[in-house]
mmCIF file of C-alpha atoms in Angstrom:
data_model
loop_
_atom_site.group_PDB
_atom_site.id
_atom_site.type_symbol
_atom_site.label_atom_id
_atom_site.label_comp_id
_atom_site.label_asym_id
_atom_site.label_seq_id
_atom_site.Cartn_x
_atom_site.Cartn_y
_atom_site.Cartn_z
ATOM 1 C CA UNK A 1 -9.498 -8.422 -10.467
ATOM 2 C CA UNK A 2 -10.852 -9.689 -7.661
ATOM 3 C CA UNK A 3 -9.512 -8.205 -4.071
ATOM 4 C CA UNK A 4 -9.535 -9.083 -0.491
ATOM 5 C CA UNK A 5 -10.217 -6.035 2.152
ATOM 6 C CA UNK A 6 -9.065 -6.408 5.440
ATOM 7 C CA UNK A 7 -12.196 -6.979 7.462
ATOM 8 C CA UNK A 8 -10.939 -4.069 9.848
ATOM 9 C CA UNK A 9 -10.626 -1.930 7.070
ATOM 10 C CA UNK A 10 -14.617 -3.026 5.915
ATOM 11 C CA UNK A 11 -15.817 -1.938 9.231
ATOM 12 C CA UNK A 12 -14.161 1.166 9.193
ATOM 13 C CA UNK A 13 -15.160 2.105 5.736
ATOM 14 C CA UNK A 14 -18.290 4.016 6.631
ATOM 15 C CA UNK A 15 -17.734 5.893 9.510
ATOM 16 C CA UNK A 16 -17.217 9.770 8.784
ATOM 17 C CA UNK A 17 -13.636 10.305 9.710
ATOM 18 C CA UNK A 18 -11.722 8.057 6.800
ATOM 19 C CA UNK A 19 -10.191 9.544 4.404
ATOM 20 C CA UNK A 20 -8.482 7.126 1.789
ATOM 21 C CA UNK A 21 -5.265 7.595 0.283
ATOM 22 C CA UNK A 22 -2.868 6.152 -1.948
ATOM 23 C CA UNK A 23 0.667 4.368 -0.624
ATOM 24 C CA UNK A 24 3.539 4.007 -2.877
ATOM 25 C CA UNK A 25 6.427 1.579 -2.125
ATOM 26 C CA UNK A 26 9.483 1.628 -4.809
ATOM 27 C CA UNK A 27 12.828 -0.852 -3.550
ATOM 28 C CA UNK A 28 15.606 0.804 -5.170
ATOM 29 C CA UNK A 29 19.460 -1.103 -4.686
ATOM 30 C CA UNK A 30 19.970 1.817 -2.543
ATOM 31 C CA UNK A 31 17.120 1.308 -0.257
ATOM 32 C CA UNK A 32 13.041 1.593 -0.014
ATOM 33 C CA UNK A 33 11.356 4.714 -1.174
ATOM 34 C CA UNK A 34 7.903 4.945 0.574
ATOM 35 C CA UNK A 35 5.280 7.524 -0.483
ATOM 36 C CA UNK A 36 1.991 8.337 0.145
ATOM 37 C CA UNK A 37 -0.654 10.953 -1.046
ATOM 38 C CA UNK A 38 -1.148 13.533 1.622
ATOM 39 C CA UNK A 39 0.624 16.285 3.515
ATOM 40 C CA UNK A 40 2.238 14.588 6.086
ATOM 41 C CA UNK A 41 4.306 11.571 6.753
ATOM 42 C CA UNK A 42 2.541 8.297 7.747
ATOM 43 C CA UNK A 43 3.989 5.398 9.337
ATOM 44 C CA UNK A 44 2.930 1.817 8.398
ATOM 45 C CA UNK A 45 4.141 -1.367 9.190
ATOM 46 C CA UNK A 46 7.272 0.111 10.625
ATOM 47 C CA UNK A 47 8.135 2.188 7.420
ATOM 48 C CA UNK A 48 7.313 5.775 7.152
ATOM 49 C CA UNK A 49 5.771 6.949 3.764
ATOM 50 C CA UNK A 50 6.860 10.778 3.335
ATOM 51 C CA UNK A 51 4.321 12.980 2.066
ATOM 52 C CA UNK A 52 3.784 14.203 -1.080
ATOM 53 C CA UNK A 53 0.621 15.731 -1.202
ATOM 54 C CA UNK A 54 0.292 17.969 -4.428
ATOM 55 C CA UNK A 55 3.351 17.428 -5.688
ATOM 56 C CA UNK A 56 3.155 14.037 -6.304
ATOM 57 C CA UNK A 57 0.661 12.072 -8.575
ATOM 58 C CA UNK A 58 -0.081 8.760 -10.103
ATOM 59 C CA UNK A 59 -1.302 7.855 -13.155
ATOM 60 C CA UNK A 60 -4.731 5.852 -14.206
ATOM 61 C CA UNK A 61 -4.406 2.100 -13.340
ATOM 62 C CA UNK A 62 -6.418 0.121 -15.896
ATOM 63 C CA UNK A 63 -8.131 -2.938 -15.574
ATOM 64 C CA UNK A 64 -9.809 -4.985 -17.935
ATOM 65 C CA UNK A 65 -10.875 -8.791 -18.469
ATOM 66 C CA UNK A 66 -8.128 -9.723 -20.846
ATOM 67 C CA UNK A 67 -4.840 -10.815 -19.718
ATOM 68 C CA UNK A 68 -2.934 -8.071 -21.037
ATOM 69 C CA UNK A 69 0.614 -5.491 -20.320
ATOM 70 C CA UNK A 70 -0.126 -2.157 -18.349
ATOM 71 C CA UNK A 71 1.765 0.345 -17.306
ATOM 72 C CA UNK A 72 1.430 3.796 -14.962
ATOM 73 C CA UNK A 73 3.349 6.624 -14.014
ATOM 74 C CA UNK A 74 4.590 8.001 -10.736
ATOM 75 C CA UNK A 75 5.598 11.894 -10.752
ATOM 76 C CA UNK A 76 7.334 14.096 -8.422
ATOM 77 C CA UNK A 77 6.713 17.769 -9.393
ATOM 78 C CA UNK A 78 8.854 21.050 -7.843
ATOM 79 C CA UNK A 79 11.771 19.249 -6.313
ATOM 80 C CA UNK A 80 15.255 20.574 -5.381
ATOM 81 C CA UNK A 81 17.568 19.613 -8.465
ATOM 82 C CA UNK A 82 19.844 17.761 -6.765
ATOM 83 C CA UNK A 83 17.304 14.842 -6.310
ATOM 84 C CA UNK A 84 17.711 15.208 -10.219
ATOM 85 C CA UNK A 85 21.106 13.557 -10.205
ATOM 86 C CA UNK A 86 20.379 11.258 -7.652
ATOM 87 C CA UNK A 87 17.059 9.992 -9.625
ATOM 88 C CA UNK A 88 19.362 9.598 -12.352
ATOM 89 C CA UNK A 89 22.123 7.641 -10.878
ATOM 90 C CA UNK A 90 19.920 5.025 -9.124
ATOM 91 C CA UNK A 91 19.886 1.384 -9.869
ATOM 92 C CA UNK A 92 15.975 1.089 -10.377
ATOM 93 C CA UNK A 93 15.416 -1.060 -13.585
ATOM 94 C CA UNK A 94 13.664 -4.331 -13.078
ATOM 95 C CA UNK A 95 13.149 -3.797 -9.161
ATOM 96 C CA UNK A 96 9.576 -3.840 -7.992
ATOM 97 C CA UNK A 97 6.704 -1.023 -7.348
ATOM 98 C CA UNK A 98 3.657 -1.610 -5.414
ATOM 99 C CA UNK A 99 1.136 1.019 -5.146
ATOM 100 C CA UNK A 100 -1.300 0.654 -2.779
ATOM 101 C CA UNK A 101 -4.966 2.291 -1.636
ATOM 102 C CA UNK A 102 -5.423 2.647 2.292
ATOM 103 C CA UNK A 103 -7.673 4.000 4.715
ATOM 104 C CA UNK A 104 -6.781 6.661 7.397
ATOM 105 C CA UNK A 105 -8.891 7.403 10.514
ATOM 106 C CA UNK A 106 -9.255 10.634 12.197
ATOM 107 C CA UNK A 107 -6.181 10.255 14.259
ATOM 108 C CA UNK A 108 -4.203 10.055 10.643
ATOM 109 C CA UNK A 109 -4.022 6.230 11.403
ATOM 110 C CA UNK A 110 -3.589 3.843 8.899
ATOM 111 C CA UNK A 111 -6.955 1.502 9.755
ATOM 112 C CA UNK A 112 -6.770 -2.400 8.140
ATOM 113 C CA UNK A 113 -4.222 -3.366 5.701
ATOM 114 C CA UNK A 114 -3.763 -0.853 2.369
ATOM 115 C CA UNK A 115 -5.039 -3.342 -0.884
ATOM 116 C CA UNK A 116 -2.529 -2.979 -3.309
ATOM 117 C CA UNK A 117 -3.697 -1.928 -6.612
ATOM 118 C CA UNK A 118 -1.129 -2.484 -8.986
ATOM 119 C CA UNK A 119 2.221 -3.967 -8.199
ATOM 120 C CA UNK A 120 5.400 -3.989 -11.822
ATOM 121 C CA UNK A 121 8.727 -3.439 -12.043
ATOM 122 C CA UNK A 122 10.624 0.118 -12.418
ATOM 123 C CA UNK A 123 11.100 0.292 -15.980
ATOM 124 C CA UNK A 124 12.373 3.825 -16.618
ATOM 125 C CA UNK A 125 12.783 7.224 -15.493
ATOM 126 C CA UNK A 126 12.145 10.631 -17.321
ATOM 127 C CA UNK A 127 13.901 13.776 -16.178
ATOM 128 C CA UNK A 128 12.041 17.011 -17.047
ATOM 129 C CA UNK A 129 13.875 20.567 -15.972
ATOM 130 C CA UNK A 130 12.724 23.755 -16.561
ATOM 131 C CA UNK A 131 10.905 26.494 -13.820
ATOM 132 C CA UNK A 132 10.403 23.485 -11.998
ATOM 133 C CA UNK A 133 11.746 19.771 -11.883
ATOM 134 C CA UNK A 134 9.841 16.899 -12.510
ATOM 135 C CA UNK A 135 10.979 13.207 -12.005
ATOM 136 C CA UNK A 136 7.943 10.761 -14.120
ATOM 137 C CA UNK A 137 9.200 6.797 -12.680
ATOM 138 C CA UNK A 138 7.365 4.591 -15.508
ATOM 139 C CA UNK A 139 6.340 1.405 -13.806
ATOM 140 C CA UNK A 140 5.097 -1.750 -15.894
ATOM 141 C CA UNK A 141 3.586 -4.961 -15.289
ATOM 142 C CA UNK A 142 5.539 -8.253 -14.964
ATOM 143 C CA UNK A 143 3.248 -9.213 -18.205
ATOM 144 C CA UNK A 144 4.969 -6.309 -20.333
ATOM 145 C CA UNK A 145 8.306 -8.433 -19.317
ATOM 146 C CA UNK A 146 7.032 -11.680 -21.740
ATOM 147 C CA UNK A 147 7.389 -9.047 -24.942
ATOM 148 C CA UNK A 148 10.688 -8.537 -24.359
ATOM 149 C CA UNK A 149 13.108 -10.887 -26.831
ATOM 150 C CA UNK A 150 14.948 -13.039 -25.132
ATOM 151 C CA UNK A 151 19.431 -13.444 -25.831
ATOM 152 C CA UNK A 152 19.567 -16.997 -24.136
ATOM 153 C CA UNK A 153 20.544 -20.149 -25.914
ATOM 154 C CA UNK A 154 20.514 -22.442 -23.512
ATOM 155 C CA UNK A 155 23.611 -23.693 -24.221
ATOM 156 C CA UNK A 156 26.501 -25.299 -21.583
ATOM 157 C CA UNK A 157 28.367 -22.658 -23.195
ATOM 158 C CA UNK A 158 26.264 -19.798 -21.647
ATOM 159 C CA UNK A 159 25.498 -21.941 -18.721
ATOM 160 C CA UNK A 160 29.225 -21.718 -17.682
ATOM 161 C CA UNK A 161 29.258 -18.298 -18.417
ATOM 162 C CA UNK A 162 26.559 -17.536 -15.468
ATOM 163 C CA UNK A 163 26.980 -20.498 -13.237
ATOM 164 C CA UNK A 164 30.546 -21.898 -13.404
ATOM 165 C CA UNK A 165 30.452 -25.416 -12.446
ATOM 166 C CA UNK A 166 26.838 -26.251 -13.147
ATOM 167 C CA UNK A 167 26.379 -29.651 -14.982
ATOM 168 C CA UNK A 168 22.884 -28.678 -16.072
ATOM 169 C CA UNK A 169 23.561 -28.224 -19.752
ATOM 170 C CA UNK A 170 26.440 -30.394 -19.860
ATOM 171 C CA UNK A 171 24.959 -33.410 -22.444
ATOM 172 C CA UNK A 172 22.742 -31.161 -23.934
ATOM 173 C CA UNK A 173 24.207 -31.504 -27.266
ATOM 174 C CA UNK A 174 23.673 -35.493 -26.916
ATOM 175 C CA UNK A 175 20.529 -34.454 -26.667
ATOM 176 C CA UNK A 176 19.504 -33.113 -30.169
ATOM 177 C CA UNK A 177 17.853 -35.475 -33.188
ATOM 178 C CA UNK A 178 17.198 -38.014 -30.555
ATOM 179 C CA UNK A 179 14.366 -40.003 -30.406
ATOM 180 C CA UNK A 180 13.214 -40.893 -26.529
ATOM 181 C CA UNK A 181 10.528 -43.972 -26.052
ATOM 182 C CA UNK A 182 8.752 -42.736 -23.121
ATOM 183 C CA UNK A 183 6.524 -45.692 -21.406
ATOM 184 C CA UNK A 184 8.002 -48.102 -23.736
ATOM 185 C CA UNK A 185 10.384 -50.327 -25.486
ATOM 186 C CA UNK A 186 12.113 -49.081 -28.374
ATOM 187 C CA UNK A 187 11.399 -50.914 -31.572
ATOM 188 C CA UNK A 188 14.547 -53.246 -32.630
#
């Protein structure tokens, strides 16, 4: 997949004091979680992204040719088990991840804009406690979504049930077995 690099970040590139690192941004119904890959907290675009460092890792993000589903994995390792509970209870499915590669200069500044790698929707999380926690946030592309099966019928039925009012769906039924002459006369 073709990306476009800040040219800022392109001039940057090559001197000796950047260090890249990864940015994560998940939008929970509770608020934005912001991430990135190092020790210390990093503020970009008016949003800090707490550090994770070592105790946080991403999985591989594929790429290929082929239109095709992928998925990746975002894990928190040694945390305090009352995130547990709160991991649990948050309203994530469906709402969308972006993870993102940026550039840092020797001040610890973020140089350019980050190019986003991979961007899905939350699909679920996986809750592992033992000797130490571990929170694994599965995250899948909107392409995974067209596999799903589908409930609507596309009724006026249903359409009343989610938009009371709407007239959309109203002569539907009028609709069916009907033969419609487009750019013509109908044959008497």
């Amino acid at each position: 997949m073709t990306r476009t690099i800040n040219t800022n970040t392109l001039a940057k590139v090559d001197d000796e004091q950047v260090t890249m690192i990864n940015m994560v941004q998940c939008n929970f119904a509770s608020g934005t979680f912001y991430a990135n890959s190092t020790a210390q907290s990093i503020v970009y675009d008016s949003n800090t992204y707490l550090g994770v460092g070592k105790i946080g890792a991403i999985s591989e993000v594929e790429e290929n040719t082929d239109v095709s589903a992928h998925q990746i994995n975002l894990t928190l390792t040694g945390l305090d088990t009352t995130l547990m509970s709160e991991s649990l209870n948050q309203n994530y499915r469906n709402r969308s991840a972006i993870i993102m590669v940026a550039f840092l200069d020797s001040s610890d500044a973020v140089v350019g804009e980050p190019v986003t790698i991979f961007s899905g929707i939350m699909d679920s999380v996986q809750v592992t406690v033992g000797q130490t926690c571990t929170i694994s946030l599965k995250v899948i592309s909107r392409l995974q979504d067209w596999e799903r099966t589908r409930f609507g019928r596309y009724t006026n039925e249903e359409q009343q049930e989610l938009f009371a009012g709407d007239k959309g769906f109203e002569f539907l039924n009028q609709t069916i077995e009907k033969t419609i002459y487009w750019g013509r006369t109908p044959p008497e």
